[in-house]
Amino acid sequence: MNLKLAELFGRGKTVFSFEVFPPKRNDSIETIYKTLDRLRFLDPDFISVTYGASGSLADNSTCEIASSIKRDYGIESAAHLTCVNSTRKEIDNMLERLQNSGIENIMALRGDLVPDITPKHDFEHASDLISYIKSKDYDFGISAACYPEGHPESDDQVEDILNLKKKVDAGAEHLISQLFFDNQIFYDFVEKARIAGINVPIEAGIMPVVNSKQITRMVSLCGAGLPSKFTKMMQRYENKPEAMRDAGIAYATNQIVDLLSHNVDGIHLYTMNNPYIARRICENVKSLF
Ligand code: FAD
């Protein structure tokens, strides 16, 4: 089955998708297949696989895992691909590999600027990568990232939304949002994006926060605002791991219920490769889609 992610939308059911990441450097590749063995029963519309984020095995395993999700698990997949630290030649090789592995969808990203690594300057922004892929003889579905609270490098949200429009104009057919904890921020962002003429489906990225270490790291990376009901929850349960986990699941569940009530295009669950948490959330919301 060949399916572009954008085709999943507008079929009368809200899209529900997952993100997984390749195993960390010291872990075996088999660990991700154990995770996928359990995630498959939650019946997501697609699963995306990150690329080079969080010190993971990067390029090789992303392609292999995304290919296996489609071929062995029968679930549509998307391979993330970053460009800022790659030459045109390296991107060419990767595109060839993705195509030869039967991958249909690419999440096209710039990638973070890493202090010790000098960017290669063949691609400055995700929009350059998207234009490049579109200029080639491939037929990938292209997705891109969006930031309800603005990208941390952007001085203002208007500029960031105008830059987002450039990605869509370059050929992104579907957007997945950065995580957020205040749904109103997402609704306001979608309204502004629509006014700016961004008419592709926008999925809401939901990250269940199940321990306090995770939140410190996440917020420093992406700068998401924390509503007081969220910080109160964290303070109340930070020393009670089981309660913290259940509270985090409940918070993510409430976010999803509210988002579905507002007819969002889709929910993208950052699973953190934790099938137990994903299953608990799915059990809470599955009948609502
Ligand atoms: P861009 O769209 O290039 O935006 C970066 C900055 O440049 C923004 O401030 C934007 O406003 C500005 N900008 C964009 N286009 C232009 C333009 N044409 N002219 C001028 N300014 C412009 N990182 C990974 O390493 N691997 C992953 O797998 C990964 N997956 C992600 C998945 C999601 C859903 C999200 C939200 C992020 C993900 N990231 C991943 C993180 C991402 O790489 C970083 O947030 C990165 O800093 C920006 O990537 P981008 O594609 O949004 O960049």
Tab-separated table of C-alpha atoms and ligand atoms in Angstrom:
chain	number	residue	atom	x	y	z
A	1	MET	CA	0.000	0.000	0.000
A	2	ASN	CA	1.402	3.396	-0.966
A	3	LEU	CA	-0.040	6.246	1.006
A	4	LYS	CA	0.936	9.889	1.402
A	5	LEU	CA	0.229	11.059	4.947
A	6	ALA	CA	-1.827	14.021	3.696
A	7	GLU	CA	-4.289	11.514	2.195
A	8	LEU	CA	-5.183	10.292	5.693
A	9	PHE	CA	-6.941	13.551	6.490
A	10	GLY	CA	-10.495	14.522	5.558
A	11	ARG	CA	-11.713	10.921	5.683
A	12	GLY	CA	-14.129	11.519	8.556
A	13	LYS	CA	-11.801	10.253	11.299
A	14	THR	CA	-9.294	12.328	13.233
A	15	VAL	CA	-5.794	11.086	12.457
A	16	PHE	CA	-3.939	9.461	15.366
A	17	SER	CA	-0.215	8.881	14.902
A	18	PHE	CA	2.900	8.039	16.894
A	19	GLU	CA	6.523	9.124	16.956
A	20	VAL	CA	9.322	6.729	17.892
A	21	PHE	CA	13.088	7.235	17.947
A	22	PRO	CA	15.892	4.817	16.999
A	23	PRO	CA	17.607	3.120	19.945
A	24	LYS	CA	20.287	5.095	21.719
A	25	ARG	CA	23.884	4.335	20.753
A	26	ASN	CA	24.501	1.590	23.323
A	27	ASP	CA	21.177	-0.171	22.819
A	28	SER	CA	20.557	-2.891	20.293
A	29	ILE	CA	18.312	-2.221	17.295
A	30	GLU	CA	16.090	-5.063	18.553
A	31	THR	CA	14.778	-2.863	21.364
A	32	ILE	CA	12.787	-0.764	18.900
A	33	TYR	CA	11.183	-3.850	17.392
A	34	LYS	CA	10.063	-4.960	20.852
A	35	THR	CA	8.480	-1.512	21.243
A	36	LEU	CA	6.825	-1.719	17.820
A	37	ASP	CA	5.513	-5.231	18.580
A	38	ARG	CA	3.422	-3.606	21.294
A	39	LEU	CA	2.608	-0.297	19.604
A	40	ARG	CA	1.154	-2.047	16.537
A	41	PHE	CA	-1.879	-3.241	18.532
A	42	LEU	CA	-2.808	0.381	19.271
A	43	ASP	CA	-3.564	0.756	15.575
A	44	PRO	CA	-2.018	4.171	14.787
A	45	ASP	CA	-2.646	5.702	11.351
A	46	PHE	CA	1.096	6.120	10.891
A	47	ILE	CA	4.347	6.061	12.847
A	48	SER	CA	7.155	8.538	12.264
A	49	VAL	CA	10.789	7.773	13.116
A	50	THR	CA	13.147	10.536	14.233
A	51	TYR	CA	16.565	11.119	12.709
A	52	GLY	CA	19.661	11.970	14.676
A	53	ALA	CA	17.696	13.466	17.577
A	54	SER	CA	18.667	12.852	21.232
A	55	GLY	CA	21.976	11.152	20.425
A	56	SER	CA	20.324	8.209	18.703
A	57	LEU	CA	21.828	6.008	15.999
A	58	ALA	CA	20.806	8.516	13.321
A	59	ASP	CA	20.772	7.883	9.609
A	60	ASN	CA	21.143	4.140	9.196
A	61	SER	CA	18.563	3.019	11.672
A	62	THR	CA	15.888	5.631	10.834
A	63	CYS	CA	15.580	4.308	7.296
A	64	GLU	CA	15.656	0.686	8.411
A	65	ILE	CA	13.029	1.185	11.126
A	66	ALA	CA	10.669	3.279	8.964
A	67	SER	CA	10.941	0.666	6.236
A	68	SER	CA	10.178	-2.166	8.648
A	69	ILE	CA	7.145	-0.359	10.109
A	70	LYS	CA	5.626	-0.299	6.638
A	71	ARG	CA	6.765	-3.693	5.381
A	72	ASP	CA	6.623	-5.897	8.496
A	73	TYR	CA	3.983	-4.177	10.597
A	74	GLY	CA	1.695	-2.998	7.798
A	75	ILE	CA	1.543	0.538	9.233
A	76	GLU	CA	2.297	3.622	7.129
A	77	SER	CA	5.501	5.341	8.203
A	78	ALA	CA	7.435	8.562	7.800
A	79	ALA	CA	11.215	8.897	8.017
A	80	HIS	CA	12.472	12.159	9.552
A	81	LEU	CA	15.357	13.741	7.659
A	82	THR	CA	17.430	16.739	8.750
A	83	CYS	CA	19.570	18.816	6.411
A	84	VAL	CA	21.602	21.484	8.208
A	85	ASN	CA	24.608	19.251	8.784
A	86	SER	CA	24.443	17.482	5.416
A	87	THR	CA	25.832	18.216	1.992
A	88	ARG	CA	23.674	17.949	-1.119
A	89	LYS	CA	25.487	14.711	-1.956
A	90	GLU	CA	24.689	13.211	1.440
A	91	ILE	CA	21.028	14.157	1.064
A	92	ASP	CA	21.016	12.629	-2.437
A	93	ASN	CA	22.329	9.363	-1.011
A	94	MET	CA	19.756	9.370	1.735
A	95	LEU	CA	16.857	10.103	-0.630
A	96	GLU	CA	17.964	7.247	-2.838
A	97	ARG	CA	18.125	4.941	0.138
A	98	LEU	CA	14.700	5.984	1.401
A	99	GLN	CA	13.187	5.388	-1.993
A	100	ASN	CA	14.876	1.989	-2.368
A	101	SER	CA	13.577	1.013	1.078
A	102	GLY	CA	9.986	1.605	0.013
A	103	ILE	CA	9.499	4.686	2.169
A	104	GLU	CA	6.733	6.954	0.968
A	105	ASN	CA	6.826	9.846	3.441
A	106	ILE	CA	9.549	12.189	4.683
A	107	MET	CA	9.353	14.561	7.630
A	108	ALA	CA	11.682	17.272	6.262
A	109	LEU	CA	13.551	19.216	8.945
A	110	ARG	CA	16.408	21.607	9.271
A	111	GLY	CA	17.679	19.994	12.503
A	112	ASP	CA	19.097	21.804	15.502
A	113	LEU	CA	22.213	23.931	15.222
A	114	VAL	CA	24.805	22.157	17.364
A	115	PRO	CA	27.471	24.480	18.879
A	116	ASP	CA	30.451	22.206	18.036
A	117	ILE	CA	29.369	21.385	14.491
A	118	THR	CA	29.708	23.865	11.624
A	119	PRO	CA	26.652	23.677	9.350
A	120	LYS	CA	27.423	22.548	5.802
A	121	HIS	CA	25.434	25.467	4.293
A	122	ASP	CA	24.029	23.474	1.375
A	123	PHE	CA	20.655	23.777	3.143
A	124	GLU	CA	19.924	26.653	5.536
A	125	HIS	CA	16.292	25.849	6.298
A	126	ALA	CA	13.791	23.017	6.071
A	127	SER	CA	12.164	24.909	3.174
A	128	ASP	CA	15.437	24.468	1.197
A	129	LEU	CA	15.322	20.718	1.781
A	130	ILE	CA	11.655	20.550	0.778
A	131	SER	CA	12.277	22.522	-2.443
A	132	TYR	CA	15.258	20.301	-3.180
A	133	ILE	CA	13.298	17.043	-2.742
A	134	LYS	CA	10.481	18.456	-4.878
A	135	SER	CA	12.930	19.459	-7.609
A	136	LYS	CA	14.107	15.846	-7.920
A	137	ASP	CA	12.419	12.979	-9.634
A	138	TYR	CA	10.932	11.528	-6.437
A	139	ASP	CA	7.354	11.186	-5.313
A	140	PHE	CA	7.632	11.416	-1.525
A	141	GLY	CA	4.853	12.825	0.629
A	142	ILE	CA	6.435	15.701	2.582
A	143	SER	CA	5.636	16.737	6.142
A	144	ALA	CA	7.235	19.528	8.186
A	145	ALA	CA	7.413	20.794	11.757
A	146	CYS	CA	5.518	23.751	13.223
A	147	TYR	CA	5.772	25.557	16.540
A	148	PRO	CA	2.609	26.723	18.356
A	149	GLU	CA	4.742	28.887	20.686
A	150	GLY	CA	7.107	29.991	17.919
A	151	HIS	CA	10.450	28.380	17.132
A	152	PRO	CA	12.986	29.283	19.873
A	153	GLU	CA	15.181	31.118	17.305
A	154	SER	CA	12.327	33.320	16.051
A	155	ASP	CA	11.930	36.792	17.502
A	156	ASP	CA	8.218	36.860	16.898
A	157	GLN	CA	5.449	34.489	16.002
A	158	VAL	CA	4.346	36.375	12.881
A	159	GLU	CA	7.790	35.913	11.343
A	160	ASP	CA	7.765	32.245	12.323
A	161	ILE	CA	4.349	31.681	10.722
A	162	LEU	CA	5.494	33.439	7.539
A	163	ASN	CA	8.503	31.113	7.481
A	164	LEU	CA	6.155	28.176	8.008
A	165	LYS	CA	4.191	29.339	4.973
A	166	LYS	CA	7.450	29.130	2.985
A	167	LYS	CA	7.719	25.448	3.898
A	168	VAL	CA	4.153	24.802	2.777
A	169	ASP	CA	4.666	26.791	-0.433
A	170	ALA	CA	7.810	24.749	-1.068
A	171	GLY	CA	5.735	21.544	-0.915
A	172	ALA	CA	5.017	20.436	2.686
A	173	GLU	CA	1.586	18.816	2.593
A	174	HIS	CA	1.153	18.168	6.304
A	175	LEU	CA	2.475	19.686	9.546
A	176	ILE	CA	3.195	18.195	12.955
A	177	SER	CA	3.471	20.511	15.924
A	178	GLN	CA	6.049	20.807	18.628
A	179	LEU	CA	4.741	19.609	22.000
A	180	PHE	CA	2.702	22.044	24.106
A	181	PHE	CA	0.852	21.858	27.415
A	182	ASP	CA	-1.718	24.604	26.964
A	183	ASN	CA	-4.245	23.768	24.252
A	184	GLN	CA	-5.340	27.390	23.841
A	185	ILE	CA	-1.868	28.195	22.511
A	186	PHE	CA	-2.362	25.549	19.828
A	187	TYR	CA	-5.846	26.839	18.876
A	188	ASP	CA	-4.543	30.419	18.570
A	189	PHE	CA	-1.623	29.232	16.466
A	190	VAL	CA	-3.835	27.231	14.083
A	191	GLU	CA	-6.120	30.244	13.657
A	192	LYS	CA	-3.163	32.475	12.751
A	193	ALA	CA	-1.730	29.838	10.408
A	194	ARG	CA	-5.057	29.617	8.582
A	195	ILE	CA	-5.219	33.417	8.275
A	196	ALA	CA	-1.701	33.293	6.797
A	197	GLY	CA	-3.031	30.943	4.104
A	198	ILE	CA	-1.600	27.704	5.516
A	199	ASN	CA	-4.283	25.231	4.568
A	200	VAL	CA	-2.601	21.845	5.025
A	201	PRO	CA	-3.547	19.513	7.927
A	202	ILE	CA	-1.881	20.433	11.239
A	203	GLU	CA	-1.452	17.638	13.776
A	204	ALA	CA	-1.135	18.475	17.462
A	205	GLY	CA	2.002	16.993	19.066
A	206	ILE	CA	1.279	15.584	22.527
A	207	MET	CA	4.001	14.535	24.920
A	208	PRO	CA	2.902	12.635	28.042
A	209	VAL	CA	5.200	13.807	30.828
A	210	VAL	CA	5.654	10.935	33.214
A	211	ASN	CA	8.674	11.982	35.251
A	212	SER	CA	10.100	15.305	36.357
A	213	LYS	CA	13.545	14.798	34.762
A	214	GLN	CA	11.870	14.526	31.377
A	215	ILE	CA	10.168	17.891	31.696
A	216	THR	CA	13.311	19.803	32.652
A	217	ARG	CA	15.027	18.438	29.549
A	218	MET	CA	12.082	18.988	27.229
A	219	VAL	CA	11.486	22.548	28.264
A	220	SER	CA	15.138	23.478	27.929
A	221	LEU	CA	15.126	22.002	24.426
A	222	CYS	CA	11.904	23.420	23.059
A	223	GLY	CA	10.886	26.201	25.444
A	224	ALA	CA	7.257	25.071	25.869
A	225	GLY	CA	5.312	27.160	28.399
A	226	LEU	CA	4.032	25.380	31.476
A	227	PRO	CA	0.524	26.293	32.686
A	228	SER	CA	0.142	26.501	36.472
A	229	LYS	CA	-2.117	23.421	36.630
A	230	PHE	CA	0.750	21.508	35.029
A	231	THR	CA	3.493	22.809	37.340
A	232	LYS	CA	1.263	22.205	40.378
A	233	MET	CA	0.864	18.604	39.274
A	234	MET	CA	4.635	18.247	38.831
A	235	GLN	CA	5.339	19.700	42.279
A	236	ARG	CA	2.724	17.570	43.992
A	237	TYR	CA	3.941	14.258	42.550
A	238	GLU	CA	7.624	14.743	41.707
A	239	ASN	CA	8.749	12.375	44.473
A	240	LYS	CA	6.070	9.764	43.835
A	241	PRO	CA	7.003	8.081	40.543
A	242	GLU	CA	3.829	6.030	40.134
A	243	ALA	CA	1.552	8.956	40.914
A	244	MET	CA	3.613	11.201	38.629
A	245	ARG	CA	3.241	8.696	35.795
A	246	ASP	CA	-0.530	8.403	36.289
A	247	ALA	CA	-0.923	12.177	36.566
A	248	GLY	CA	1.079	12.650	33.339
A	249	ILE	CA	-1.133	10.127	31.544
A	250	ALA	CA	-4.244	11.890	32.850
A	251	TYR	CA	-2.920	15.297	31.736
A	252	ALA	CA	-2.144	14.070	28.207
A	253	THR	CA	-5.552	12.344	28.076
A	254	ASN	CA	-7.312	15.586	29.037
A	255	GLN	CA	-5.376	17.504	26.406
A	256	ILE	CA	-6.386	14.982	23.740
A	257	VAL	CA	-10.071	14.962	24.761
A	258	ASP	CA	-10.156	18.753	24.541
A	259	LEU	CA	-8.308	18.788	21.197
A	260	LEU	CA	-10.737	16.247	19.741
A	261	SER	CA	-13.681	18.335	20.971
A	262	HIS	CA	-12.179	21.226	19.011
A	263	ASN	CA	-12.035	19.098	15.833
A	264	VAL	CA	-8.278	19.174	15.378
A	265	ASP	CA	-6.925	17.517	12.237
A	266	GLY	CA	-4.888	14.952	14.117
A	267	ILE	CA	-3.055	13.948	17.288
A	268	HIS	CA	0.601	12.943	17.100
A	269	LEU	CA	1.676	11.153	20.258
A	270	TYR	CA	5.342	11.401	21.209
A	271	THR	CA	5.541	7.850	22.575
A	272	MET	CA	9.118	8.157	23.894
A	273	ASN	CA	9.318	4.457	22.871
A	274	ASN	CA	7.159	3.601	25.870
A	275	PRO	CA	4.329	1.305	24.765
A	276	TYR	CA	2.874	1.067	28.270
A	277	ILE	CA	2.208	4.831	28.418
A	278	ALA	CA	0.912	4.862	24.832
A	279	ARG	CA	-1.446	1.986	25.599
A	280	ARG	CA	-2.835	3.645	28.731
A	281	ILE	CA	-3.540	6.835	26.766
A	282	CYS	CA	-5.067	4.927	23.848
A	283	GLU	CA	-7.370	3.025	26.183
A	284	ASN	CA	-8.590	6.374	27.518
A	285	VAL	CA	-9.280	8.039	24.172
A	286	LYS	CA	-9.582	5.409	21.438
A	287	SER	CA	-13.392	5.556	21.173
A	288	LEU	CA	-13.294	9.355	20.744
A	289	PHE	CA	-11.572	9.468	17.366
B	1	FAD	P1	13.131	25.541	9.905
B	1	FAD	O1	11.778	25.398	9.316
B	1	FAD	O2	14.261	25.782	8.970
B	1	FAD	O3	13.042	26.709	10.989
B	1	FAD	C1	14.156	27.051	11.825
B	1	FAD	C2	14.150	28.540	12.112
B	1	FAD	O4	14.407	29.259	10.896
B	1	FAD	C3	12.818	29.075	12.620
B	1	FAD	O5	13.102	30.094	13.529
B	1	FAD	C4	12.132	29.633	11.378
B	1	FAD	O6	11.230	30.689	11.670
B	1	FAD	C5	13.316	30.115	10.552
B	1	FAD	N1	13.084	29.918	9.107
B	1	FAD	C6	12.502	28.845	8.515
B	1	FAD	N2	12.497	28.978	7.171
B	1	FAD	C7	13.103	30.167	6.915
B	1	FAD	C8	13.418	30.848	5.721
B	1	FAD	N3	13.114	30.313	4.528
B	1	FAD	N4	14.055	32.054	5.820
B	1	FAD	C9	14.372	32.567	7.029
B	1	FAD	N5	14.102	31.953	8.191
B	1	FAD	C10	13.485	30.769	8.145
B	1	FAD	N6	15.275	17.316	15.100
B	1	FAD	C11	16.114	16.314	14.727
B	1	FAD	O7	17.339	16.473	14.769
B	1	FAD	N7	15.618	15.099	14.332
B	1	FAD	C12	14.292	14.842	14.272
B	1	FAD	O8	13.860	13.743	13.901
B	1	FAD	C13	13.375	15.894	14.636
B	1	FAD	N8	12.019	15.711	14.577
B	1	FAD	C14	11.185	16.759	14.889
B	1	FAD	C15	9.791	16.564	14.794
B	1	FAD	C16	8.915	17.597	15.129
B	1	FAD	C17	7.426	17.384	15.026
B	1	FAD	C18	9.426	18.850	15.566
B	1	FAD	C19	8.483	19.954	15.946
B	1	FAD	C20	10.804	19.043	15.655
B	1	FAD	C21	11.695	18.009	15.322
B	1	FAD	N9	13.080	18.172	15.399
B	1	FAD	C22	13.921	17.143	15.049
B	1	FAD	C23	13.657	19.429	15.886
B	1	FAD	C24	13.989	20.425	14.740
B	1	FAD	O9	15.030	19.914	13.946
B	1	FAD	C25	14.398	21.748	15.383
B	1	FAD	O10	13.306	22.338	16.019
B	1	FAD	C26	15.121	22.730	14.477
B	1	FAD	O11	15.697	23.743	15.299
B	1	FAD	C27	14.237	23.423	13.453
B	1	FAD	O12	13.831	22.550	12.487
B	1	FAD	P2	12.749	23.042	11.371
B	1	FAD	O13	12.667	21.977	10.374
B	1	FAD	O14	11.498	23.487	12.014
B	1	FAD	O15	13.543	24.299	10.784
